[in-house]
PDB file of C-alpha atoms and ligand atoms in Angstrom:
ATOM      1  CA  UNK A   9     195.592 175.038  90.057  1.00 94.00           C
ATOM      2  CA  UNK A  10     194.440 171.095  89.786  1.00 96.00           C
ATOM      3  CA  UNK A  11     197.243 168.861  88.714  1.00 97.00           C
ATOM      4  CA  UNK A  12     195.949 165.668  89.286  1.00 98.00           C
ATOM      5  CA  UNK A  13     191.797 164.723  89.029  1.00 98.00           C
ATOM      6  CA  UNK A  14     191.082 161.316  90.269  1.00 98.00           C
ATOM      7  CA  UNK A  15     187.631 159.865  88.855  1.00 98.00           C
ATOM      8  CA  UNK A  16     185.859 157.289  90.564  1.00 98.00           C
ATOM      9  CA  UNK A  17     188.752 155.042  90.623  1.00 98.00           C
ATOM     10  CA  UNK A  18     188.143 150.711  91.414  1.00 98.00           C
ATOM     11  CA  UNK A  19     190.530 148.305  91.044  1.00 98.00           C
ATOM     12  CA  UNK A  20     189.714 144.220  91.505  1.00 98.00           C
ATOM     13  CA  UNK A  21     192.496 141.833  91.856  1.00 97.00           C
ATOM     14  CA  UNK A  22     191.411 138.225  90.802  1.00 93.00           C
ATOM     15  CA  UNK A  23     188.257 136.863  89.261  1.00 91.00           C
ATOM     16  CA  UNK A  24     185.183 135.206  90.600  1.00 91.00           C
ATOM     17  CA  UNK A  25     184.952 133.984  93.781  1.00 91.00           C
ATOM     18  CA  UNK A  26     189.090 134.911  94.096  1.00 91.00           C
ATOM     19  CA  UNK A  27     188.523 138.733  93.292  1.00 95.00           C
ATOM     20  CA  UNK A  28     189.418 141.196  96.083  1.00 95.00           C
ATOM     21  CA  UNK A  29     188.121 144.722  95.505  1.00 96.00           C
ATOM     22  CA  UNK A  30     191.052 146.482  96.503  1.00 98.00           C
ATOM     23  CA  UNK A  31     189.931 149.990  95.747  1.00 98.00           C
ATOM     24  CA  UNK A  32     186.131 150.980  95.320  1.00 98.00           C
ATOM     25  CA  UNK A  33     185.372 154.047  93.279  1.00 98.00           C
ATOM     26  CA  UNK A  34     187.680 156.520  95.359  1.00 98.00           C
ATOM     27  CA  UNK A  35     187.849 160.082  93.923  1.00 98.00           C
ATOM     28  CA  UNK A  36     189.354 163.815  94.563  1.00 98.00           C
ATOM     29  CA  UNK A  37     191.720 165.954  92.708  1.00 98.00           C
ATOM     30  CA  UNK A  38     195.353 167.477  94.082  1.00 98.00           C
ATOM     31  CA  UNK A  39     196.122 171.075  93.860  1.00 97.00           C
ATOM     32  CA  UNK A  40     199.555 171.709  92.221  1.00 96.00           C
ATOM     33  CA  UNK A  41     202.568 171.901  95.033  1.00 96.00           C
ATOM     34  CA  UNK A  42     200.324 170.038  97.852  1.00 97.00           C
ATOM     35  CA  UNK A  43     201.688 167.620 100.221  1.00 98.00           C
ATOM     36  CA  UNK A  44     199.605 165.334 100.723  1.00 98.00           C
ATOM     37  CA  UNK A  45     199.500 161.991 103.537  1.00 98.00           C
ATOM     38  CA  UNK A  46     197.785 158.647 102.706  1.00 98.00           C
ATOM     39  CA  UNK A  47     197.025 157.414 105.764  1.00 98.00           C
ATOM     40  CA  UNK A  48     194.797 154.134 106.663  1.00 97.00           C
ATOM     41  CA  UNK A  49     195.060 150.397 108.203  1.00 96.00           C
ATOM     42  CA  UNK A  50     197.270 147.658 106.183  1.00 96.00           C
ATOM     43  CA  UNK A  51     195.624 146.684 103.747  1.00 97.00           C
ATOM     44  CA  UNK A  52     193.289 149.478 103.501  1.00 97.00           C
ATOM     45  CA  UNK A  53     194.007 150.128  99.780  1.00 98.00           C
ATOM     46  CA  UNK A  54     196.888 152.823 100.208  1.00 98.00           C
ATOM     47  CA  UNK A  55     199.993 151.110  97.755  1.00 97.00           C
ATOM     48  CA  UNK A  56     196.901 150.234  95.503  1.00 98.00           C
ATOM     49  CA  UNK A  57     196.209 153.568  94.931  1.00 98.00           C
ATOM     50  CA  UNK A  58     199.476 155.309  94.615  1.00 97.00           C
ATOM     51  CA  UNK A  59     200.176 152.571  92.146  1.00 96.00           C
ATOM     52  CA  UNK A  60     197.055 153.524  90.436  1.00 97.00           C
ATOM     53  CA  UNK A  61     197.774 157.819  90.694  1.00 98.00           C
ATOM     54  CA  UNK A  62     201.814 156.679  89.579  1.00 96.00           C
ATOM     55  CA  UNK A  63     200.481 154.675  86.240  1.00 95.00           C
ATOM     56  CA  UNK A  64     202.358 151.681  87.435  1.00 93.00           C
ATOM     57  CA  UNK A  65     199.345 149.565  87.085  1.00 93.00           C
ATOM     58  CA  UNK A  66     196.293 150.198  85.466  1.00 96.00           C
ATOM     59  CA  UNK A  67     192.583 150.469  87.186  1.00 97.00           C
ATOM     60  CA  UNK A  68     189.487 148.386  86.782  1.00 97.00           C
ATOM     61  CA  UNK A  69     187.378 151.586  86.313  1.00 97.00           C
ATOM     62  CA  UNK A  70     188.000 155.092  86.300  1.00 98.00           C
ATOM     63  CA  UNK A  71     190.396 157.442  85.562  1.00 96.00           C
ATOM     64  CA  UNK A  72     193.344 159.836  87.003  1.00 98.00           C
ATOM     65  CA  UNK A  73     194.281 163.025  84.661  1.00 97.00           C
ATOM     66  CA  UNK A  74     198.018 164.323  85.095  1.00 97.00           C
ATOM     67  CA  UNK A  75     198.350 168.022  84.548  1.00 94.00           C
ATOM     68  CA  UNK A  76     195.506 167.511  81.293  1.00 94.00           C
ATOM     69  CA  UNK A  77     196.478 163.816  80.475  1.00 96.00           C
ATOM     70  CA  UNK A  78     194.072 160.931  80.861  1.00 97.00           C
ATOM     71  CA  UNK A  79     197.032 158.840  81.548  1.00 97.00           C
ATOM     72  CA  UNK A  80     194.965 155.414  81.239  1.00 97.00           C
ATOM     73  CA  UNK A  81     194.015 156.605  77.277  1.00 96.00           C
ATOM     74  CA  UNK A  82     197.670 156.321  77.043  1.00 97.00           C
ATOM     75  CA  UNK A  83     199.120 153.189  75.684  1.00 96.00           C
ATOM     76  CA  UNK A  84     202.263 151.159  77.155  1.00 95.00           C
ATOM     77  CA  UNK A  85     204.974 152.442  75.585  1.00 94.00           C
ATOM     78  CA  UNK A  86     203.581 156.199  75.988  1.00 95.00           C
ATOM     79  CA  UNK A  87     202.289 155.245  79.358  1.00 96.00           C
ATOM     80  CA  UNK A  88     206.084 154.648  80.213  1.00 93.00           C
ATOM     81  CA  UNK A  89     207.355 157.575  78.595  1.00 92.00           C
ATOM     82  CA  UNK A  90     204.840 159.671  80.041  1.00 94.00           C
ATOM     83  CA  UNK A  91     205.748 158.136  83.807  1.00 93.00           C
ATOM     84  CA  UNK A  92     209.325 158.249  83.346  1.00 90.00           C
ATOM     85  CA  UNK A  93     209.389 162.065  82.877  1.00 90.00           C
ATOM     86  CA  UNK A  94     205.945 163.493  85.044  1.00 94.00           C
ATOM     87  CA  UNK A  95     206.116 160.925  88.151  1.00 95.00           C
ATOM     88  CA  UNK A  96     209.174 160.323  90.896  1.00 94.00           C
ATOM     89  CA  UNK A  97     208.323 157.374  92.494  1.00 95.00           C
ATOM     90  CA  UNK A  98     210.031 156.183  95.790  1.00 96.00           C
ATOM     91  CA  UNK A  99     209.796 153.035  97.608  1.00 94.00           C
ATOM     92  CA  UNK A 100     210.469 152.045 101.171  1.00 93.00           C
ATOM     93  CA  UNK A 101     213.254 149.543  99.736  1.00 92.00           C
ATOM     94  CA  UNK A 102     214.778 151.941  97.605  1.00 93.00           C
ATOM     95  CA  UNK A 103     214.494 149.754  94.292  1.00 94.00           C
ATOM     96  CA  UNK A 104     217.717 151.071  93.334  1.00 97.00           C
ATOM     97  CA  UNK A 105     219.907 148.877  90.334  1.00 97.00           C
ATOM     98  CA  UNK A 106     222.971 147.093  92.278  1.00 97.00           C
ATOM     99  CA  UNK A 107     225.277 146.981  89.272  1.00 97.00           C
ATOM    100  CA  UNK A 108     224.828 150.860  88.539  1.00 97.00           C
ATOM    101  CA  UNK A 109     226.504 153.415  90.342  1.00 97.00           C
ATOM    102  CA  UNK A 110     224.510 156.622  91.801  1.00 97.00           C
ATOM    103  CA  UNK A 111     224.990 158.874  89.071  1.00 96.00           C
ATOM    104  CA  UNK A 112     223.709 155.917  86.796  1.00 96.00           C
ATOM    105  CA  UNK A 113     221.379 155.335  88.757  1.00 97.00           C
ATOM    106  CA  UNK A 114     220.099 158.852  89.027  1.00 95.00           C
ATOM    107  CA  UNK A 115     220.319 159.527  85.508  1.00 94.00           C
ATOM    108  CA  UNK A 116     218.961 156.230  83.953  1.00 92.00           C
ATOM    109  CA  UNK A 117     215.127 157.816  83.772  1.00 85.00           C
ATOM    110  CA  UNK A 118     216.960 160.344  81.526  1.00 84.00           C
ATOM    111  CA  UNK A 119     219.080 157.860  80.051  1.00 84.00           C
ATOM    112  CA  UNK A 120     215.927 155.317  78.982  1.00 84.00           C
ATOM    113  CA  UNK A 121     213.903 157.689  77.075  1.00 80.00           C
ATOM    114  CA  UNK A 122     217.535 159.678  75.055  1.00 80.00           C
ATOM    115  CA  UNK A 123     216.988 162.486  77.173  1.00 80.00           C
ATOM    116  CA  UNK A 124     219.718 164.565  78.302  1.00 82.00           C
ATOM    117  CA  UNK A 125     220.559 165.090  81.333  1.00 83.00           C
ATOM    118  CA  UNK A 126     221.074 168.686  82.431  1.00 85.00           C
ATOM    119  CA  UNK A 127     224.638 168.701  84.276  1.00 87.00           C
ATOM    120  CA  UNK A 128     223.667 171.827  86.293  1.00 89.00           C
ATOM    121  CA  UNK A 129     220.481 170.338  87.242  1.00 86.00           C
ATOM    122  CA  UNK A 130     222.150 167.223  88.019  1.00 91.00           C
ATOM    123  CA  UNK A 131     225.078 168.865  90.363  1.00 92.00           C
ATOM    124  CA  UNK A 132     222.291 170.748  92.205  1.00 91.00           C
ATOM    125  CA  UNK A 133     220.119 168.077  92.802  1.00 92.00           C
ATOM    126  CA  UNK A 134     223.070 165.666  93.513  1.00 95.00           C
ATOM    127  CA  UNK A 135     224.396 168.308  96.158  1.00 94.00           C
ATOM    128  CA  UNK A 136     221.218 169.162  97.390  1.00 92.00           C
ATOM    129  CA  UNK A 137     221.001 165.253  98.713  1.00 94.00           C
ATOM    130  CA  UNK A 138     224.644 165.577  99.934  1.00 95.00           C
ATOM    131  CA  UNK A 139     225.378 162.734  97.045  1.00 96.00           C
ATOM    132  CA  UNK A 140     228.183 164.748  95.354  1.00 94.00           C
ATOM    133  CA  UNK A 141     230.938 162.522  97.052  1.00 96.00           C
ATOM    134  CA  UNK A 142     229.479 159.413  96.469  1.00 96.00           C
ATOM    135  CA  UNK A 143     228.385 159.362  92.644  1.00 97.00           C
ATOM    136  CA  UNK A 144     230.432 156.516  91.657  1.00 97.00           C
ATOM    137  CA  UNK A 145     229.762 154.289  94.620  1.00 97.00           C
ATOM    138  CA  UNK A 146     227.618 151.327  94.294  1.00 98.00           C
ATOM    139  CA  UNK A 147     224.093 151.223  96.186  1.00 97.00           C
ATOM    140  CA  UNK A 148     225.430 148.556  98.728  1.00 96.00           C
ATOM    141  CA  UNK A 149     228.415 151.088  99.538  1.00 97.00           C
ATOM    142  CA  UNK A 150     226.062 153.406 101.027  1.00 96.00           C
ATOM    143  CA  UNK A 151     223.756 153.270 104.220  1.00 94.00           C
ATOM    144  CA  UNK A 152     219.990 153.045 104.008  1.00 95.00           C
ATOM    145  CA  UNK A 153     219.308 156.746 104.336  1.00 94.00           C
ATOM    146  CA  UNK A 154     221.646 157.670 101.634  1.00 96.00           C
ATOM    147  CA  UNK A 155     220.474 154.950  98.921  1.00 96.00           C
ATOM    148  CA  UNK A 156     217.417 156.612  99.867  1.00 94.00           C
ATOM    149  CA  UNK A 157     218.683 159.877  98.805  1.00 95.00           C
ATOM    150  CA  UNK A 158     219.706 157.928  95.702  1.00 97.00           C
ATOM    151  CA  UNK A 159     216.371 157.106  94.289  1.00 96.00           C
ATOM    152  CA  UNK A 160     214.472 160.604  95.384  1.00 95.00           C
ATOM    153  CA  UNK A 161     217.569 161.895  93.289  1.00 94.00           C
ATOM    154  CA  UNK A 162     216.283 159.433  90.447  1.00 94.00           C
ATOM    155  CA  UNK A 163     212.962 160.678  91.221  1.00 93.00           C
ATOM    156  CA  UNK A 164     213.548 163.806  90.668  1.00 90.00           C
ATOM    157  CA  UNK A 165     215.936 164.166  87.842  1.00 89.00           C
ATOM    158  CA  UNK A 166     213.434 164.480  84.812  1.00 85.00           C
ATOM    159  CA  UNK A 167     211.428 167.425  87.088  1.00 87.00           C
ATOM    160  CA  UNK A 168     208.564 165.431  87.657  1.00 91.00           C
ATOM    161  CA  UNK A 169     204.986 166.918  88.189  1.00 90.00           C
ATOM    162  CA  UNK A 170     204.414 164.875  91.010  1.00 96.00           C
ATOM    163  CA  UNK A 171     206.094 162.395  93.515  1.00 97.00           C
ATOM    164  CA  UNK A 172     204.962 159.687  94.856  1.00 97.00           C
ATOM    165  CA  UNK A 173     206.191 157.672  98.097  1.00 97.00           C
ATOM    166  CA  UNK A 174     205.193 154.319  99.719  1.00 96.00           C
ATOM    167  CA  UNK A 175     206.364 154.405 103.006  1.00 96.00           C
ATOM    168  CA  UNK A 176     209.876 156.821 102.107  1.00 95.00           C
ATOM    169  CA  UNK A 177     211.271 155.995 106.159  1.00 95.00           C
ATOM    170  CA  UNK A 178     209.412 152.656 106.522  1.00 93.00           C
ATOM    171  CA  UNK A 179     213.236 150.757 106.814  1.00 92.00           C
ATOM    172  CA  UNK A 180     215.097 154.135 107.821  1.00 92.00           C
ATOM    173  CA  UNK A 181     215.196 155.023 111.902  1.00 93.00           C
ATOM    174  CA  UNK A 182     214.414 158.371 113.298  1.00 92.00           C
ATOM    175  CA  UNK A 183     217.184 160.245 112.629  1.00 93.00           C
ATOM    176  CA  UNK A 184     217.245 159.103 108.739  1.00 93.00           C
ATOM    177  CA  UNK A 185     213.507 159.019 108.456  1.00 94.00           C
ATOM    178  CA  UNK A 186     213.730 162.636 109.710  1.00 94.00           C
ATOM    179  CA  UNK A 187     216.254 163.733 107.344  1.00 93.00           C
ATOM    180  CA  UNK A 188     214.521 162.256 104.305  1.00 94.00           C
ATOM    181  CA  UNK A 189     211.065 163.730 104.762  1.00 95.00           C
ATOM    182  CA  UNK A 190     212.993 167.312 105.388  1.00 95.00           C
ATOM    183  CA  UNK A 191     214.495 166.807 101.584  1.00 94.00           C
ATOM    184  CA  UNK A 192     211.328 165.497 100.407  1.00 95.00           C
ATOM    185  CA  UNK A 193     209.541 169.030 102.174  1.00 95.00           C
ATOM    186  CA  UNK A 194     212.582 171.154 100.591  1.00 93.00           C
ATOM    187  CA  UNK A 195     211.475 169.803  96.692  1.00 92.00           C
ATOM    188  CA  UNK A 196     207.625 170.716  97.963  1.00 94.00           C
ATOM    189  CA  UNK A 197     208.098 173.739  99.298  1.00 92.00           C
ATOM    190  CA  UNK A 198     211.271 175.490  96.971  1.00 87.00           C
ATOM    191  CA  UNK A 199     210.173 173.788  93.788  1.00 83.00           C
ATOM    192  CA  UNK A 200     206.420 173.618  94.170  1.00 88.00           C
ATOM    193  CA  UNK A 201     207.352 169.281  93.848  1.00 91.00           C
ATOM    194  CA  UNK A 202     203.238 167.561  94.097  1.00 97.00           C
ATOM    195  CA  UNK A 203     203.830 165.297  96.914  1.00 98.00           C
ATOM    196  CA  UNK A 204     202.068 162.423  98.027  1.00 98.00           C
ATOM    197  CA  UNK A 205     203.726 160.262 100.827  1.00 98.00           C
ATOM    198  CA  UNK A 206     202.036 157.350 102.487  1.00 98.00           C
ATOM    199  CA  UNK A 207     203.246 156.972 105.935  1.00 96.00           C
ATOM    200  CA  UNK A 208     202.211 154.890 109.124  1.00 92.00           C
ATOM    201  CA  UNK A 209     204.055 157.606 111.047  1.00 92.00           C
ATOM    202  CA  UNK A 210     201.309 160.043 112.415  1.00 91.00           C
ATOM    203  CA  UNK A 211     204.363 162.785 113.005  1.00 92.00           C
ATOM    204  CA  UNK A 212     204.985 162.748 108.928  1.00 94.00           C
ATOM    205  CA  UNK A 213     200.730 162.839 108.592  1.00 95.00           C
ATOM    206  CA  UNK A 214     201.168 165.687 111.167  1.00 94.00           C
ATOM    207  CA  UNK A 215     203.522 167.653 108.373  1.00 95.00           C
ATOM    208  CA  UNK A 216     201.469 167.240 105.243  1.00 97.00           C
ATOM    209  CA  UNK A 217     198.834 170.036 104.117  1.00 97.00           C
ATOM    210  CA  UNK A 218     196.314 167.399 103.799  1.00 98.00           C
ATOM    211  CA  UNK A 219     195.339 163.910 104.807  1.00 98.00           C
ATOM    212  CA  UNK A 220     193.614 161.198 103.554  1.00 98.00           C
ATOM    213  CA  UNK A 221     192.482 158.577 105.039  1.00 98.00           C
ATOM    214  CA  UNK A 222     191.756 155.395 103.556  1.00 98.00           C
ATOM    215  CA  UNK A 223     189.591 152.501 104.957  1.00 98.00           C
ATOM    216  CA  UNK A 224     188.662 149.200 102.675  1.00 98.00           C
ATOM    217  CA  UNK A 225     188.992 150.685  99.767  1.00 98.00           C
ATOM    218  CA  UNK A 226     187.353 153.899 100.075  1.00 98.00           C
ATOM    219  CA  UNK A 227     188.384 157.802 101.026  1.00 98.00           C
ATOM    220  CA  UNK A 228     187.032 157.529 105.046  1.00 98.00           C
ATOM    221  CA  UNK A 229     188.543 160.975 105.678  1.00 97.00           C
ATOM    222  CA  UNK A 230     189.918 163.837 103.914  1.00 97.00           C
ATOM    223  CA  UNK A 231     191.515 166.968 105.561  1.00 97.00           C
ATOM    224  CA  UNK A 232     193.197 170.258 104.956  1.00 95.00           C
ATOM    225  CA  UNK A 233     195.426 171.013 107.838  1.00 92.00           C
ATOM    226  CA  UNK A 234     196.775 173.782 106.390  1.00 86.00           C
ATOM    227  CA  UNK A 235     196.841 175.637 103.243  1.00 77.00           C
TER     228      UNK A 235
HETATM  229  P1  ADP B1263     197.814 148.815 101.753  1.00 71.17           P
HETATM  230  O1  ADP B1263     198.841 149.488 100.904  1.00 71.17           O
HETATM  231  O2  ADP B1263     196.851 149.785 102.378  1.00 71.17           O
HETATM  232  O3  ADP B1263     198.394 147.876 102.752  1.00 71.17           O
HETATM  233  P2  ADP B1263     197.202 147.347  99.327  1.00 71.17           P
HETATM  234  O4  ADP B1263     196.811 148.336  98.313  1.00 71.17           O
HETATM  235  O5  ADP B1263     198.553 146.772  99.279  1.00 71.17           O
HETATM  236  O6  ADP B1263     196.893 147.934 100.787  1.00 71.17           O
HETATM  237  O7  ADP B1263     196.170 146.123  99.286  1.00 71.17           O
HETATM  238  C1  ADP B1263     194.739 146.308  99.251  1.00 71.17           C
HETATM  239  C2  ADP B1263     194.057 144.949  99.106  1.00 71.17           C
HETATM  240  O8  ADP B1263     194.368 144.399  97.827  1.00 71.17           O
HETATM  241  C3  ADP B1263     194.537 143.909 100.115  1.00 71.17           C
HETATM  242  O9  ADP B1263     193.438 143.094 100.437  1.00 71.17           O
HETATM  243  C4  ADP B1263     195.574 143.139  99.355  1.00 71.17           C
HETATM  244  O10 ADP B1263     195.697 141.828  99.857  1.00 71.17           O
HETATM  245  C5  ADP B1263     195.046 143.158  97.946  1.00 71.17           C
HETATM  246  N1  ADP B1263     196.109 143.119  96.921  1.00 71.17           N
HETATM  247  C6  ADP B1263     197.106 144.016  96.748  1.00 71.17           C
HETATM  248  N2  ADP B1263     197.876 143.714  95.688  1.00 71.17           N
HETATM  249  C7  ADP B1263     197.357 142.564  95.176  1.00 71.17           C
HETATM  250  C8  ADP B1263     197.710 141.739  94.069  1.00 71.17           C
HETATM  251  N3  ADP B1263     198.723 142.013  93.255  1.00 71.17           N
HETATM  252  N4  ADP B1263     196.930 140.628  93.840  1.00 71.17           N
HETATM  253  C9  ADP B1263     195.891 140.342  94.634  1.00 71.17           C
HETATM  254  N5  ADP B1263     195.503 141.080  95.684  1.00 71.17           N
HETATM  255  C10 ADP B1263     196.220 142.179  95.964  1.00 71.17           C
HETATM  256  P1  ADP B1264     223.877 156.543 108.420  1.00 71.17           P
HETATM  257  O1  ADP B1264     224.084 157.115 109.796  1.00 71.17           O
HETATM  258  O2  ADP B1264     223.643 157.585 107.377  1.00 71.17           O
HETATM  259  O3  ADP B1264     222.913 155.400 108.365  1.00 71.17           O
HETATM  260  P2  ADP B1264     226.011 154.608 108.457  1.00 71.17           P
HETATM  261  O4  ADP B1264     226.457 154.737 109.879  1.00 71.17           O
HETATM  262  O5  ADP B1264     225.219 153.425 108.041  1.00 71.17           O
HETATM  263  O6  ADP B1264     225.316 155.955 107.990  1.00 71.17           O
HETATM  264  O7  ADP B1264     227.283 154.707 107.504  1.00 71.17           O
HETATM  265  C1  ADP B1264     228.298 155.659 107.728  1.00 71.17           C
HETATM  266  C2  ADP B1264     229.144 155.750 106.489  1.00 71.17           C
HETATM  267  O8  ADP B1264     229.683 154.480 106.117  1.00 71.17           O
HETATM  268  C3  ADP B1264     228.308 156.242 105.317  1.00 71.17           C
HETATM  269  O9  ADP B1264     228.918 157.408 104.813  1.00 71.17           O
HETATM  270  C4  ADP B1264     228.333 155.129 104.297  1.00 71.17           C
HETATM  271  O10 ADP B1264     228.656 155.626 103.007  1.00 71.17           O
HETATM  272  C5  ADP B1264     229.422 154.188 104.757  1.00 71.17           C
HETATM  273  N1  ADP B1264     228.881 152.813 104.632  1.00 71.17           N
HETATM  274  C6  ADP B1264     227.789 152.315 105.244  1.00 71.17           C
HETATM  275  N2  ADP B1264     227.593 151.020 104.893  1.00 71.17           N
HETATM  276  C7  ADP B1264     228.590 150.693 104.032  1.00 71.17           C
HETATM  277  C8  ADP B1264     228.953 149.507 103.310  1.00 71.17           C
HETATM  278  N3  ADP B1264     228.234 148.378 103.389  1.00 71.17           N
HETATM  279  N4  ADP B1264     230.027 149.561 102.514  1.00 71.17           N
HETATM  280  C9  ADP B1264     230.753 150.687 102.412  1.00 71.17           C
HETATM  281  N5  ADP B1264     230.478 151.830 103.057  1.00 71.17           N
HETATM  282  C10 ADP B1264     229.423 151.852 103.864  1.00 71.17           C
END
C-alpha cells in the first residue's frame, strides 16, 4: 500500500542570478511501513527534500500526497495541523524546548492542536525509550542520546504516518547512534512506523529496505535491498 506519492518535486532558493535549484523535479512514492535511507554528497539536496516530504517548507513545483492528502493544497494553519498529527520529525540537534520538561515536551504536539494525550500510549512509548525516570527533567539534564529519545518520543506521540530524520546520530557516538536507530527500527518494524532517515553513515544505509541516492538535486540511485 502507497503512503506517500512524490510528483515531480523542484524547489529554487533565491531569484535571478541568486537562485540555486536545490531540488530538480525528483519523484517516487513510499510503500506504507518502509525504511527508507537518503543518501548523497552535502549539499546534494537531501534536508531539502525531507523538508519538502515533512511539509515544513513548501516546493517550487510539484507535489507530495500523504496517505490521500495533497498536503501543498492545504493551507497554513491546516498544513500545521495536518503535520503535527501525520509526520514525526527528528533532527540531528534534537530541537527540543529548554524550559519544558520531557513529558512537556513529548506531549506539546498533542497539547498545540487540544488533543489528548492517551496516558497508556504515553507510558508505553515513554518506557519504550527508557524515559519513564526522567519525565520531569529538563533537556539539558539529560545526555545527547537520551534528549534524542526525547524528541522521537515527541515524534511519535500523535501516531504519525510517517517519520522523518535528518541525520538522527549525526552528534551522537557509536554506542548512542546505535541505540537510537535500534528504537527508530523497533517503531518500523512493531508498528509498521514509515521511516525515512538520512544518514552519512553507510552501516545505517546498510539497515534500511531501500536507498536513495541523491546527487544535485536529482534521484541518482534508487534501491530495494530488501523487501
Ligand atoms: P544536503 O541536505 O544534501 O546537504 P540541502 O538540501 O541542505 O543539501 O541543500 C541543497 C542546496 O540548496 C545547497 O546548494 C544549499 O546551499 C541550498 N540551500 C539549502 N537551503 C537553502 C536556503 N534556505 N536558502 C538558499 N539556499 C539553500
Ligand atoms: P550517555 O552514555 O547516555 O551519553 P552520559 O554519560 O552523558 O550518558 O550521562 C550519564 C547520566 O548522567 C545520564 O543518565 C544523564 O541523565 C546524566 N547527565 C548527563 N549530563 C547531565 C547534565 N548536564 N546534568 C544532569 N545530568 C546529566
Amino acid at each position: 500500500m502507497t503512503i506517500m506519492e512524490v510528483k515531480n518535486l523542484s524547489k529554487v532558493y533565491g531569484k535571478d542570478e541568486m537562485a540555486v535549484k536545490a531540488l530538480d523535479d525528483v519523484s517516487f512514492t513510499v510503500n506504507k511501513g518502509e525504511f527508507i535511507c537518503i543518501i548523497g554528497p552535502s549539499g546534494s539536496g537531501k534536508s531539502t527534500l525531507l523538508h519538502l516530504l515533512g511539509g515544513v517548507d513548501r516546493p517550487t513545483s510539484g507535489n507530495v500526497s500523504i496517505d490521500g492528502t495533497d498536503i501543498y493544497q492545504l493551507d497554513e494553519t491546516q498544513l500545521a495541523i495536518f503535520r503535527r498529527r501525520q509526520i514525526g520529525l527528528i533532527y540531528q540537534f534534537y530541537n527540543l524546548i529548554p524550559i519544558l520538561t520531557v513529558e512537556e515536551n513529548i506531549t506539546l504536539p498533542m497539547l498545540l492542536d487540544e488533543q489528548r494525550v492517551d496516558k497508556h500510549q504515553f507510558r508505553k512509548i515513554s518506557e519504550a525509550l527508557g524515559l519513564d525516570q526522567r519525565l520531569n527533567h529538563l533537556p539539558n539534564q539529560l545526555s545527547g542520546g537520551q534528549q534524542q529519545r526525547v524528541s522521537i518520543g515527541r515524534a511519535l506521540v500523535s501516531n504519525p504516518a510517517i517519520m522523518l530524520a535528518d541525520e538522527p546520530t549525526g552528534n551522537l557516538d557509536s554506542k548512542n547512534s546505535e541505540e537510537i536507530m535500534e528504537l527508530l527500527k523497533m517503531f518500523n518494524k512493531t508498528f509498521k512506523q514509515t521511516l525515512i532517515v538520512i544518514t552519512h553513515d553507510e552501516r545505517i544505509a546498510l539497515q534500511a529496505d531501500r536507498v536513495i541516492s541523491i546527487e544535485d538535486g536529482k534521484i541518482a540511485k534508487d534501491e530495494v535491498i530488501r523487501s
